[in-house]
Amino acid sequence: MSASKPVSSSLQLFVPLVDFLGKILGPKTEVVLENVKDFSHSVVAIANGNLSGRAIGSPATDLVLHIWQNREYDRHDYLTHYAGYTIHGHPVVSSTLFVRNSRGRVIGFLCINFDNSTFRQASQELRRASSYLDALGLTGPGAELKDDGTPPEEPAAETESEQSTREVLSVNTDEVVTHNIAEFAAELGIPPARMNRQERLRLITHLDGSGVFLVKGSVDTVARALGISSPSVYRYLHTIRNAA
């Protein structure tokens, strides 16, 4: 496990837990402790970080920023079994505990990200074998085979949590911001640099609601993506927050 420079005494109590969980859960499970004091360098302890490529000093994820910005920790103590993705799109199953101090204030996030790709592959192979036996009339009702004599592949169904909660395990702050911009631009069908004033307002409103501007340097990254100046982004933010 890697561990950062000293953190608060309350959060420090959880640092050995990261190493412990990383050992017992194995190399396919990444365990991360994130601090809320600096979202640009949020990761303070990590085990099996090779799963996402993150290390000490990596930024908070998009989900952590969203949770903090919208105070979702006031309604829950944890989130479990939601869909996570590395920045390269590799899927994991994630869960997050909101770490609180003795006064009940959230001081960090303990995140567990499990690479279940081996189990998914085994499950798909079992389904294919079962379908093949069904088609031969050995286990149940018949099924059509493909031209090569094998059963058709079935796409893995998403669970309810995968459909509602998602997280991207970004390695650096630029990835946190640009991923959010790219997703929103894809929904609009307009490249960021070609957005008009109203579309920029919509984008920046979305980014602000997602907690992106909690990350240091995010204003400059947004400005570069939109092809405008950083003061212009601040003016948009001023307009949005005044209206709210």
CSV table of C-alpha atoms in Angstrom, one decimal:
chain,number,residue,atom,x,y,z
A,1,MET,CA,0.0,0.0,0.0
A,2,SER,CA,1.1,3.6,-0.6
A,3,ALA,CA,0.3,6.2,2.1
A,4,SER,CA,0.4,9.9,1.8
A,5,LYS,CA,1.8,12.7,4.1
A,6,PRO,CA,0.0,12.9,7.5
A,7,VAL,CA,-3.7,13.5,7.5
A,8,SER,CA,-6.1,14.3,10.3
A,9,SER,CA,-6.0,12.0,13.3
A,10,SER,CA,-9.6,10.9,12.7
A,11,LEU,CA,-8.9,9.9,9.1
A,12,GLN,CA,-5.5,8.4,10.0
A,13,LEU,CA,-7.3,5.7,11.9
A,14,PHE,CA,-8.6,4.3,8.6
A,15,VAL,CA,-5.2,4.2,6.8
A,16,PRO,CA,-4.2,0.7,8.2
A,17,LEU,CA,-7.7,-0.5,7.1
A,18,VAL,CA,-6.8,0.2,3.5
A,19,ASP,CA,-3.8,-2.1,3.6
A,20,PHE,CA,-5.8,-4.8,5.6
A,21,LEU,CA,-8.7,-4.8,3.1
A,22,GLY,CA,-6.3,-4.8,0.1
A,23,LYS,CA,-4.5,-7.9,1.5
A,24,ILE,CA,-7.7,-10.0,2.3
A,25,LEU,CA,-9.7,-9.0,-0.8
A,26,GLY,CA,-6.8,-9.7,-3.1
A,27,PRO,CA,-5.2,-8.0,-6.1
A,28,LYS,CA,-8.4,-7.8,-8.1
A,29,THR,CA,-9.8,-5.3,-5.6
A,30,GLU,CA,-8.6,-1.7,-5.2
A,31,VAL,CA,-9.1,-0.1,-1.9
A,32,VAL,CA,-8.9,3.7,-1.7
A,33,LEU,CA,-9.1,6.3,1.1
A,34,GLU,CA,-9.9,9.8,-0.1
A,35,ASN,CA,-9.7,13.1,1.9
A,36,VAL,CA,-12.2,15.9,1.5
A,37,LYS,CA,-9.7,18.6,2.3
A,38,ASP,CA,-8.2,18.7,-1.2
A,39,PHE,CA,-10.2,17.2,-4.0
A,40,SER,CA,-7.4,17.8,-6.5
A,41,HIS,CA,-5.2,15.5,-4.5
A,42,SER,CA,-7.8,13.5,-2.7
A,43,VAL,CA,-6.3,10.0,-2.5
A,44,VAL,CA,-4.3,9.7,0.8
A,45,ALA,CA,-4.0,5.8,0.9
A,46,ILE,CA,-4.4,3.1,-1.7
A,47,ALA,CA,-4.0,-0.6,-2.1
A,48,ASN,CA,-3.8,-2.5,-5.4
A,49,GLY,CA,-3.8,0.8,-7.3
A,50,ASN,CA,-2.7,-0.9,-10.5
A,51,LEU,CA,-6.4,-1.7,-11.1
A,52,SER,CA,-7.1,2.0,-12.0
A,53,GLY,CA,-3.6,3.4,-12.3
A,54,ARG,CA,-4.3,5.8,-9.5
A,55,ALA,CA,-1.8,6.6,-6.7
A,56,ILE,CA,-1.3,8.9,-3.8
A,57,GLY,CA,-2.3,12.4,-4.8
A,58,SER,CA,-4.8,11.4,-7.5
A,59,PRO,CA,-7.9,13.5,-7.6
A,60,ALA,CA,-11.4,12.7,-6.3
A,61,THR,CA,-13.7,10.8,-8.8
A,62,ASP,CA,-16.6,12.4,-10.5
A,63,LEU,CA,-19.0,10.5,-8.2
A,64,VAL,CA,-17.2,11.8,-5.0
A,65,LEU,CA,-17.4,15.3,-6.3
A,66,HIS,CA,-21.1,14.9,-7.1
A,67,ILE,CA,-21.8,13.4,-3.6
A,68,TRP,CA,-20.0,16.3,-1.9
A,69,GLN,CA,-21.5,19.1,-4.0
A,70,ASN,CA,-25.0,17.7,-3.5
A,71,ARG,CA,-24.5,16.7,0.2
A,72,GLU,CA,-25.8,13.2,-0.6
A,73,TYR,CA,-23.9,12.0,2.5
A,74,ASP,CA,-26.7,13.7,4.5
A,75,ARG,CA,-29.1,11.0,3.2
A,76,HIS,CA,-26.9,7.9,3.2
A,77,ASP,CA,-24.0,6.4,5.1
A,78,TYR,CA,-22.7,4.5,2.1
A,79,LEU,CA,-23.3,3.4,-1.5
A,80,THR,CA,-22.9,-0.2,-2.6
A,81,HIS,CA,-22.5,-2.3,-5.8
A,82,TYR,CA,-22.7,0.5,-8.4
A,83,ALA,CA,-20.9,0.6,-11.8
A,84,GLY,CA,-17.4,2.0,-11.8
A,85,TYR,CA,-15.0,2.4,-14.8
A,86,THR,CA,-11.4,3.1,-15.2
A,87,ILE,CA,-10.5,6.1,-17.4
A,88,HIS,CA,-9.9,3.5,-20.2
A,89,GLY,CA,-13.4,2.1,-19.8
A,90,HIS,CA,-12.6,-1.1,-17.9
A,91,PRO,CA,-15.7,-2.0,-15.7
A,92,VAL,CA,-15.5,-2.6,-12.0
A,93,VAL,CA,-18.0,-3.0,-9.2
A,94,SER,CA,-17.7,-0.2,-6.7
A,95,SER,CA,-18.8,0.6,-3.1
A,96,THR,CA,-18.1,3.7,-1.0
A,97,LEU,CA,-18.4,4.3,2.8
A,98,PHE,CA,-18.7,7.9,4.0
A,99,VAL,CA,-16.1,8.2,6.7
A,100,ARG,CA,-17.2,10.4,9.6
A,101,ASN,CA,-15.5,11.8,12.7
A,102,SER,CA,-16.8,11.7,16.2
A,103,ARG,CA,-19.1,14.7,15.5
A,104,GLY,CA,-20.6,13.0,12.5
A,105,ARG,CA,-19.0,15.2,10.0
A,106,VAL,CA,-17.8,13.5,6.8
A,107,ILE,CA,-14.0,13.6,6.6
A,108,GLY,CA,-13.3,11.1,3.8
A,109,PHE,CA,-14.5,8.3,1.6
A,110,LEU,CA,-13.4,4.7,1.8
A,111,CYS,CA,-13.9,3.2,-1.7
A,112,ILE,CA,-13.7,-0.5,-2.8
A,113,ASN,CA,-13.5,-1.2,-6.5
A,114,PHE,CA,-13.7,-4.9,-7.6
A,115,ASP,CA,-12.6,-6.1,-11.0
A,116,ASN,CA,-15.3,-8.8,-11.7
A,117,SER,CA,-14.4,-9.3,-15.3
A,118,THR,CA,-13.2,-12.9,-14.7
A,119,PHE,CA,-16.5,-13.8,-13.1
A,120,ARG,CA,-18.5,-12.1,-15.9
A,121,GLN,CA,-16.6,-14.1,-18.5
A,122,ALA,CA,-17.1,-17.3,-16.6
A,123,SER,CA,-20.8,-16.5,-16.3
A,124,GLN,CA,-21.1,-15.8,-20.0
A,125,GLU,CA,-19.4,-19.1,-20.8
A,126,LEU,CA,-21.8,-21.0,-18.5
A,127,ARG,CA,-24.7,-19.3,-20.2
A,128,ARG,CA,-23.4,-20.3,-23.6
A,129,ALA,CA,-22.9,-23.9,-22.5
A,130,SER,CA,-26.4,-24.0,-21.0
A,131,SER,CA,-27.9,-22.6,-24.3
A,132,TYR,CA,-25.9,-25.1,-26.3
A,133,LEU,CA,-27.2,-28.0,-24.2
A,134,ASP,CA,-30.8,-26.6,-24.5
A,135,ALA,CA,-30.4,-26.5,-28.3
A,136,LEU,CA,-29.4,-30.1,-28.3
A,137,GLY,CA,-32.5,-31.0,-26.2
A,138,LEU,CA,-30.3,-32.2,-23.4
A,139,THR,CA,-31.4,-29.9,-20.6
A,140,GLY,CA,-34.6,-28.1,-21.7
A,141,PRO,CA,-36.4,-26.4,-24.6
A,142,GLY,CA,-34.6,-26.0,-27.9
A,143,ALA,CA,-32.8,-22.8,-29.0
A,144,GLU,CA,-31.5,-21.7,-32.4
A,145,LEU,CA,-27.8,-22.0,-33.0
A,146,LYS,CA,-25.6,-19.7,-35.0
A,147,ASP,CA,-24.1,-20.8,-38.4
A,148,ASP,CA,-21.1,-22.3,-36.6
A,149,GLY,CA,-23.2,-24.5,-34.4
A,150,THR,CA,-22.7,-22.4,-31.2
A,151,PRO,CA,-25.5,-20.7,-29.3
A,152,PRO,CA,-26.0,-16.9,-29.7
A,153,GLU,CA,-24.2,-14.7,-27.2
A,154,GLU,CA,-26.4,-12.9,-24.6
A,155,PRO,CA,-25.4,-9.4,-23.6
A,156,ALA,CA,-24.8,-9.1,-19.8
A,157,ALA,CA,-27.8,-7.3,-18.3
A,158,GLU,CA,-27.1,-4.2,-16.2
A,159,THR,CA,-28.3,-4.2,-12.6
A,160,GLU,CA,-30.5,-1.5,-11.4
A,161,SER,CA,-27.5,0.1,-9.6
A,162,GLU,CA,-25.4,0.1,-12.8
A,163,GLN,CA,-28.1,2.0,-14.6
A,164,SER,CA,-28.4,4.7,-11.9
A,165,THR,CA,-25.0,5.3,-10.3
A,166,ARG,CA,-21.7,5.4,-12.2
A,167,GLU,CA,-18.2,6.4,-11.4
A,168,VAL,CA,-15.0,7.0,-13.4
A,169,LEU,CA,-11.7,6.4,-11.7
A,170,SER,CA,-9.7,9.3,-13.1
A,171,VAL,CA,-5.9,9.4,-12.6
A,172,ASN,CA,-5.5,13.2,-12.9
A,173,THR,CA,-7.5,16.3,-12.6
A,174,ASP,CA,-7.7,17.0,-16.3
A,175,GLU,CA,-9.3,13.6,-16.8
A,176,VAL,CA,-12.0,14.4,-14.2
A,177,VAL,CA,-12.9,17.6,-16.0
A,178,THR,CA,-12.6,16.6,-19.6
A,179,HIS,CA,-14.6,13.4,-19.1
A,180,ASN,CA,-17.5,15.4,-17.7
A,181,ILE,CA,-17.2,17.9,-20.6
A,182,ALA,CA,-17.1,15.1,-23.2
A,183,GLU,CA,-20.1,13.3,-21.8
A,184,PHE,CA,-22.3,16.5,-21.8
A,185,ALA,CA,-21.1,17.5,-25.3
A,186,ALA,CA,-22.0,14.0,-26.6
A,187,GLU,CA,-25.5,14.4,-25.2
A,188,LEU,CA,-25.9,17.8,-26.9
A,189,GLY,CA,-24.2,16.5,-30.1
A,190,ILE,CA,-22.0,19.6,-30.3
A,191,PRO,CA,-18.2,19.9,-29.8
A,192,PRO,CA,-17.4,22.2,-26.9
A,193,ALA,CA,-15.4,24.6,-29.0
A,194,ARG,CA,-18.5,25.2,-31.2
A,195,MET,CA,-21.0,25.8,-28.4
A,196,ASN,CA,-22.9,29.1,-28.3
A,197,ARG,CA,-23.5,31.2,-25.2
A,198,GLN,CA,-26.6,29.3,-24.1
A,199,GLU,CA,-25.0,25.9,-24.6
A,200,ARG,CA,-21.9,27.0,-22.7
A,201,LEU,CA,-24.2,28.1,-19.8
A,202,ARG,CA,-25.9,24.7,-19.9
A,203,LEU,CA,-22.5,23.0,-19.8
A,204,ILE,CA,-21.1,25.1,-17.0
A,205,THR,CA,-24.3,24.7,-15.0
A,206,HIS,CA,-24.0,20.9,-15.4
A,207,LEU,CA,-20.3,21.0,-14.4
A,208,ASP,CA,-21.0,23.2,-11.4
A,209,GLY,CA,-23.8,20.8,-10.2
A,210,SER,CA,-21.5,17.9,-10.7
A,211,GLY,CA,-18.9,19.4,-8.4
A,212,VAL,CA,-16.2,19.7,-11.1
A,213,PHE,CA,-15.2,23.2,-9.9
A,214,LEU,CA,-14.2,21.8,-6.5
A,215,VAL,CA,-11.1,20.6,-8.4
A,216,LYS,CA,-8.2,23.1,-8.6
A,217,GLY,CA,-7.4,24.2,-12.1
A,218,SER,CA,-10.8,23.0,-13.5
A,219,VAL,CA,-11.7,26.5,-14.7
A,220,ASP,CA,-8.6,26.7,-16.9
A,221,THR,CA,-9.4,23.2,-18.3
A,222,VAL,CA,-13.0,24.2,-19.1
A,223,ALA,CA,-11.8,27.4,-20.7
A,224,ARG,CA,-9.4,25.5,-23.0
A,225,ALA,CA,-12.1,23.1,-24.0
A,226,LEU,CA,-14.5,25.9,-24.9
A,227,GLY,CA,-11.9,28.0,-26.5
A,228,ILE,CA,-12.6,31.0,-24.2
A,229,SER,CA,-10.7,32.7,-21.4
A,230,SER,CA,-10.7,31.7,-17.8
A,231,PRO,CA,-12.3,35.0,-16.7
A,232,SER,CA,-15.2,34.2,-19.1
A,233,VAL,CA,-15.8,30.9,-17.3
A,234,TYR,CA,-15.8,32.8,-14.0
A,235,ARG,CA,-18.4,35.2,-15.4
A,236,TYR,CA,-20.6,32.3,-16.5
A,237,LEU,CA,-20.3,30.8,-13.0
A,238,HIS,CA,-21.2,34.2,-11.5
A,239,THR,CA,-24.3,34.4,-13.7
A,240,ILE,CA,-25.3,30.8,-12.9
A,241,ARG,CA,-24.8,31.1,-9.1
A,242,ASN,CA,-26.6,34.5,-8.9
A,243,ALA,CA,-29.6,33.1,-10.8
A,244,ALA,CA,-29.7,30.1,-8.4
